Amino acid sequence: YVQSPEKLARLRVNIQKASLNGIPVVQIAEAITTAVGGKTVDLAHLSEEYEPVEILLRLPKEVRKLGAKRAFLVTTPSIKSKTDLAHKVEESLGKLWVGSFAESKQHTPSRVVSKAIAKAREARADLLVSLGGGSVIDTAKLVALALSKETEKAILHVAISTTLSAAEYTDAAEMTDERKKRKRLRRDARMTPRVVILDPEVTLPTPGWLWASTGVKALDIAMEHIYSTNSLPLADALAAKAINLLTKYIPKSLEDLDDLYARSQCQMGAWASVFGGFNNGAGLSCALGQHLEARWNIPHGVTSCLTQPHVMRFLAPATLSRQSLIAEAMELNTRRMSPKRAAEAAALSVERLIERLEQRRRLREFGLRNSDLKDLIDALPEKVIQACPRPIDGREELYGMLKEAW
């Protein structure tokens, strides 16, 4: 075979200037090596590997591939102040780093997004690096879109996810209107992250409840794709794989924090969960969750813990064969079960998983009154009602389901 031609790069180092600034030659060589090929910073001990696996630091390489010169970090106050993750990213970016915005908040409030846009504009960023969960990634997406419109050139985005929200794989972002207490969805190809970095070790500081609840949200999304009226064979296969990985590995990842393989499989499950979303809109459970998040400030993943099993039972009469697929993906023994029993077994298994993960499961635990249920039903978009797999003659049919969740 003939090796493909490689570009030759010549680096000229001013040794005299480096010496005057107290920078030894060894440090220069190390910096060049890290910039060109990455640097091994630690070893990961994975249960599936016989030998330790090297952890390679190489973020600047990915940034250089994109042609960026001014990288701006978007993260949360807790990641910035309670972990060393933000510092490590800033340090690895080196001279490419031009600033950070560490004020991202849950549910992506519009005022926070506006502030982030102003900070990134001031820094003249041409690349955003998001470090955090779905709200952080959505904030960075919206900043990228705003700056792309202003500069008439693509503002690139590298996403480093610390949860299982899977926001890093899509061209969509949700932003909360604080005055109206509603979430608004934006879709634009310019918001899609160009590079996604998955590192199970980066997720270790993530609070257990947050890791677990966003995993349940990913599970909810995968299940909604399977019993959607627009389901497709490819999306079904990926959703089934997501269900299998998430139900199997979320508990393992929390029981043993050293099990990085379990965390990596959760990340793969979250990735597989979103593919059906490019063909389907939000299902009933996720649509309810959007309003619960904006109106009652309930965390993104937790909303699925409150609604998912009840929505599964509500939809079961019209989706028995599809929910049987869900039961099989969860590795439940359905061989001698009728479709009805298999669907109930799937819902019960999800309920038990949520309980095992020690998540809250009742709407009233978050201050909802019985009288609020009608407002929750009225807030559902008509397109969600129309796309529901089970025909709904009147919205009052949903009251019984929500009463069970309450």
XYZ file of C-alpha atoms in Angstrom:
406
model
C 0.000 0.000 0.000
C 1.011 3.636 -0.386
C 0.851 5.874 2.665
C -1.219 9.019 2.168
C 0.783 12.252 2.180
C 1.067 14.047 5.524
C 1.467 17.781 6.043
C 4.865 18.782 7.405
C 4.731 21.300 10.221
C 7.871 23.138 11.334
C 7.810 24.755 14.755
C 10.409 27.375 15.499
C 11.076 27.885 19.194
C 12.793 31.011 20.460
C 15.006 29.355 23.066
C 16.497 32.664 24.202
C 13.092 34.225 24.836
C 11.877 31.072 26.613
C 14.970 31.108 28.828
C 14.439 34.751 29.753
C 10.895 33.866 30.839
C 12.066 30.917 32.908
C 10.565 28.244 30.623
C 12.801 25.145 30.405
C 13.304 23.255 27.136
C 11.691 20.137 28.636
C 8.458 22.056 29.266
C 8.449 23.357 25.691
C 8.894 19.846 24.316
C 6.085 18.555 26.543
C 3.737 21.340 25.397
C 4.457 20.591 21.727
C 3.914 16.864 22.252
C 0.564 17.496 23.979
C -0.558 19.912 21.269
C 0.351 17.590 18.394
C -0.566 14.138 19.656
C -2.191 14.448 23.058
C -0.897 13.496 26.474
C -1.586 10.535 28.741
C -2.749 12.000 32.058
C -3.913 8.898 33.913
C -4.998 5.272 33.634
C -8.560 3.959 33.703
C -9.233 0.500 35.126
C -12.203 -0.882 33.184
C -13.898 -4.099 34.219
C -14.014 -5.316 30.592
C -10.275 -4.759 29.947
C -7.380 -6.903 31.170
C -4.917 -4.012 31.186
C -5.309 -0.384 32.331
C -6.448 1.958 29.551
C -4.652 5.247 28.990
C -6.645 8.480 29.390
C -5.461 10.833 26.651
C -5.853 14.599 26.980
C -6.413 15.959 23.472
C -9.084 18.663 23.431
C -6.911 21.276 21.671
C -6.351 18.824 18.808
C -10.103 18.616 18.246
C -10.346 22.399 18.460
C -7.542 22.869 15.931
C -9.282 20.527 13.507
C -12.164 22.987 13.488
C -9.837 25.879 12.723
C -10.794 27.758 15.880
C -8.579 30.389 17.474
C -10.727 31.742 20.333
C -12.398 29.121 22.522
C -14.994 30.112 25.128
C -16.138 27.759 27.905
C -19.784 27.503 29.019
C -20.479 25.669 32.290
C -22.301 25.890 35.644
C -21.402 27.551 38.955
C -21.174 24.156 40.681
C -18.842 22.599 38.082
C -16.666 25.716 38.197
C -16.479 25.999 41.994
C -16.886 22.437 43.276
C -14.812 20.446 40.763
C -11.566 20.915 38.877
C -13.146 20.008 35.524
C -13.539 23.571 34.230
C -9.967 24.400 35.219
C -8.669 21.317 33.408
C -10.542 22.259 30.222
C -9.297 25.847 30.394
C -5.764 24.610 30.988
C -5.908 22.116 28.133
C -7.104 24.827 25.744
C -4.031 26.870 26.549
C -3.765 30.081 24.545
C -6.940 29.213 22.650
C -8.991 29.897 25.795
C -10.376 33.455 25.844
C -12.938 33.274 28.649
C -15.618 31.351 30.508
C -19.272 31.748 31.392
C -20.027 29.775 34.553
C -23.588 30.924 35.212
C -25.661 28.390 33.265
C -28.795 27.352 35.127
C -31.414 24.628 35.106
C -34.041 24.920 32.341
C -31.954 27.453 30.355
C -33.632 30.733 31.440
C -33.753 33.340 28.653
C -32.026 36.014 30.774
C -29.083 33.671 31.405
C -28.811 32.914 27.684
C -28.780 36.641 26.901
C -25.968 37.160 29.417
C -23.963 34.268 27.973
C -24.355 35.677 24.447
C -23.044 39.052 25.615
C -20.020 37.481 27.343
C -19.120 35.289 24.345
C -19.543 38.269 22.004
C -17.253 40.360 24.188
C -14.627 37.588 24.094
C -14.928 37.401 20.266
C -15.296 33.635 20.534
C -15.238 31.540 17.376
C -15.742 28.255 19.233
C -17.792 27.292 22.271
C -16.922 24.445 24.616
C -19.848 23.351 26.780
C -19.123 21.394 29.953
C -22.198 20.123 31.781
C -25.660 18.682 31.241
C -28.542 19.519 28.934
C -29.115 23.078 30.164
C -25.443 23.984 29.690
C -25.331 22.432 26.233
C -28.586 24.147 25.220
C -27.199 27.473 26.462
C -24.089 27.012 24.313
C -26.248 26.043 21.318
C -28.298 29.223 21.620
C -25.160 31.324 22.013
C -23.703 29.681 18.891
C -26.871 30.438 16.932
C -26.985 34.086 18.019
C -23.326 34.722 17.216
C -23.571 32.843 13.917
C -26.369 35.173 12.858
C -24.393 38.251 13.931
C -21.099 37.289 12.293
C -22.616 35.423 9.314
C -20.202 32.555 9.889
C -20.508 29.317 11.819
C -19.651 29.491 15.511
C -18.489 25.982 16.288
C -19.347 23.982 19.396
C -17.544 21.170 21.219
C -19.797 19.488 23.815
C -18.464 17.646 26.869
C -21.465 16.083 28.570
C -21.576 15.299 32.292
C -25.113 13.810 32.365
C -27.287 11.521 30.233
C -29.471 14.262 28.721
C -28.204 13.520 25.166
C -28.700 17.197 24.250
C -25.265 17.137 22.621
C -26.494 15.114 19.631
C -29.282 17.326 18.331
C -29.910 20.598 16.501
C -32.566 21.611 19.047
C -32.486 23.670 22.234
C -35.138 24.581 24.795
C -35.217 27.965 26.512
C -37.519 29.002 29.355
C -39.525 32.219 29.224
C -39.449 33.148 32.923
C -42.375 35.560 32.658
C -44.756 33.157 30.909
C -43.230 30.090 32.629
C -43.137 28.196 29.355
C -40.417 26.449 27.418
C -39.791 27.328 23.793
C -38.081 24.921 21.399
C -35.653 26.171 18.757
C -34.249 24.060 15.924
C -31.430 25.149 13.654
C -28.598 23.196 12.046
C -26.147 25.866 13.233
C -26.776 24.756 16.827
C -25.582 21.176 16.316
C -22.297 20.567 18.199
C -19.510 19.742 15.758
C -17.643 17.498 18.221
C -18.999 15.480 21.168
C -16.539 14.225 23.787
C -17.701 11.353 25.972
C -15.526 10.617 28.999
C -17.055 8.528 31.796
C -14.532 9.905 34.275
C -15.783 13.449 33.656
C -19.213 12.323 34.908
C -17.964 11.159 38.326
C -18.580 14.508 40.118
C -22.169 14.598 38.777
C -24.606 14.140 41.705
C -26.098 10.650 41.751
C -29.712 11.866 41.611
C -28.926 13.957 38.521
C -27.094 11.158 36.722
C -29.932 8.735 37.490
C -32.809 11.064 36.599
C -31.312 12.138 33.270
C -30.817 8.448 32.544
C -34.525 7.865 33.171
C -35.284 10.779 30.819
C -33.180 9.111 28.095
C -35.051 5.879 28.780
C -38.366 7.740 28.485
C -37.341 9.247 25.141
C -36.291 5.854 23.758
C -39.588 4.262 24.801
C -41.627 7.086 23.301
C -39.869 6.535 19.984
C -40.820 2.862 20.006
C -44.535 3.401 20.575
C -44.697 6.524 18.412
C -47.099 6.464 15.460
C -44.105 7.433 13.288
C -41.771 4.677 14.462
C -39.199 3.353 11.982
C -37.270 0.039 12.027
C -33.862 1.713 12.388
C -35.063 3.986 15.194
C -36.741 0.992 16.858
C -33.475 -0.963 16.865
C -31.500 1.925 18.348
C -34.206 2.722 20.909
C -34.316 -0.942 21.974
C -30.531 -0.908 22.407
C -30.812 2.275 24.473
C -33.443 0.710 26.718
C -31.300 -2.363 27.229
C -28.144 -0.409 28.091
C -29.810 2.153 30.341
C -31.871 -0.288 32.427
C -28.864 -2.551 32.841
C -26.104 -0.040 33.544
C -27.629 2.974 35.322
C -27.911 1.032 38.622
C -24.438 -0.482 38.162
C -22.881 2.919 37.503
C -24.234 4.220 40.822
C -23.480 1.136 42.893
C -19.794 1.158 41.933
C -18.327 4.563 41.057
C -15.105 2.888 39.912
C -17.024 1.040 37.191
C -16.252 3.418 34.328
C -17.367 0.804 31.820
C -20.917 0.962 33.251
C -20.884 4.754 32.893
C -19.628 4.537 29.328
C -22.451 2.140 28.471
C -24.954 4.582 29.952
C -23.482 7.234 27.663
C -23.882 4.912 24.671
C -27.480 4.273 25.726
C -28.251 7.991 25.910
C -26.752 8.441 22.443
C -28.859 5.636 20.983
C -32.010 7.022 22.624
C -32.218 10.203 20.535
C -32.171 8.900 16.956
C -35.934 8.522 16.716
C -36.297 12.194 17.673
C -35.274 13.273 14.194
C -38.508 11.703 12.927
C -40.806 12.177 15.938
C -41.697 15.138 18.113
C -42.054 14.994 21.871
C -44.319 12.237 23.118
C -46.916 12.573 25.857
C -44.559 11.988 28.797
C -41.868 14.394 27.572
C -44.472 17.024 26.633
C -45.872 16.904 30.162
C -42.317 17.154 31.436
C -41.642 20.358 29.506
C -44.492 22.128 31.289
C -43.598 20.642 34.683
C -40.063 21.974 34.247
C -41.046 25.513 33.264
C -44.066 26.000 35.549
C -43.001 24.133 38.688
C -39.210 24.204 38.251
C -38.919 20.423 38.439
C -35.544 19.109 37.213
C -35.497 17.902 33.602
C -34.890 14.211 34.245
C -37.070 14.013 37.341
C -40.198 14.817 35.299
C -39.886 11.459 33.541
C -39.662 9.725 36.922
C -43.047 11.301 37.727
C -44.889 10.575 34.466
C -43.319 7.724 32.515
C -44.888 4.590 34.104
C -48.327 6.237 34.139
C -48.093 7.272 30.488
C -47.045 3.737 29.563
C -50.159 2.312 31.234
C -52.390 4.988 29.690
C -51.114 4.207 26.176
C -51.021 0.439 26.641
C -54.457 -0.369 25.102
C -53.271 1.088 21.776
C -49.590 0.061 21.950
C -49.505 -3.478 23.352
C -47.304 -4.937 20.617
C -44.908 -1.995 20.812
C -44.653 -2.179 24.591
C -43.940 -5.884 24.266
C -40.810 -4.850 22.342
C -39.898 -2.600 25.255
C -40.290 -5.519 27.683
C -38.020 -7.660 25.507
C -35.421 -4.887 25.350
C -35.458 -4.796 29.153
C -34.733 -8.553 29.082
C -37.967 -9.429 30.851
C -39.109 -13.000 30.383
C -42.165 -12.478 28.180
C -42.230 -15.906 26.539
C -45.497 -17.017 28.177
C -46.979 -13.563 28.585
C -49.805 -12.061 26.597
C -49.039 -8.631 25.054
C -51.160 -7.042 27.794
C -49.191 -8.730 30.569
C -45.875 -7.887 28.861
C -46.860 -4.209 28.665
C -47.782 -4.157 32.350
C -44.521 -5.923 33.209
C -42.598 -3.217 31.329
C -44.367 -0.386 33.172
C -43.872 -2.122 36.521
C -40.195 -2.671 35.761
C -39.722 1.036 34.986
C -41.535 1.909 38.218
C -39.249 -0.369 40.217
C -36.158 1.041 38.510
C -37.172 4.584 39.465
C -37.774 3.438 43.042
C -34.418 1.646 43.109
C -32.722 4.836 41.946
C -34.368 6.649 44.893
C -36.142 9.208 42.723
C -39.299 11.005 43.804
C -42.368 9.655 42.028
C -45.360 11.841 42.958
C -46.369 15.215 41.541
C -47.575 16.379 44.953
C -44.020 16.073 46.271
C -43.191 19.134 44.151
C -46.074 21.266 45.372
C -48.659 20.462 42.689
C -52.227 20.532 43.940
C -54.992 18.366 42.609
C -56.456 21.498 41.022
C -53.217 22.038 39.045
C -53.729 18.869 37.010
C -56.229 20.550 34.684
C -53.737 23.350 33.969
C -51.119 20.727 33.170
C -53.483 19.037 30.703
C -54.530 22.331 29.105
C -50.883 23.267 28.531
C -50.275 20.266 26.250
C -49.820 21.364 22.614
C -52.576 20.190 20.304
C -50.040 18.460 18.043
C -49.062 16.198 20.971
C -52.709 15.246 21.492
C -53.133 14.563 17.760
C -49.971 12.436 17.574
C -50.823 10.381 20.666
C -50.849 6.628 19.819
C -54.067 6.248 21.816
C -56.883 8.366 20.336
C -57.992 11.049 22.823
C -61.558 12.280 22.362
C -61.299 14.862 25.116
C -58.482 16.082 27.285
C -60.404 15.087 30.381
C -59.372 11.486 29.580
C -55.871 12.408 30.750
C -57.051 13.435 34.195
C -57.238 9.881 35.550
C -53.671 9.182 34.444
C -52.346 12.333 36.112
C -54.361 11.617 39.227
C -52.429 8.355 39.523
C -49.164 10.297 39.109
C -50.268 12.867 41.702
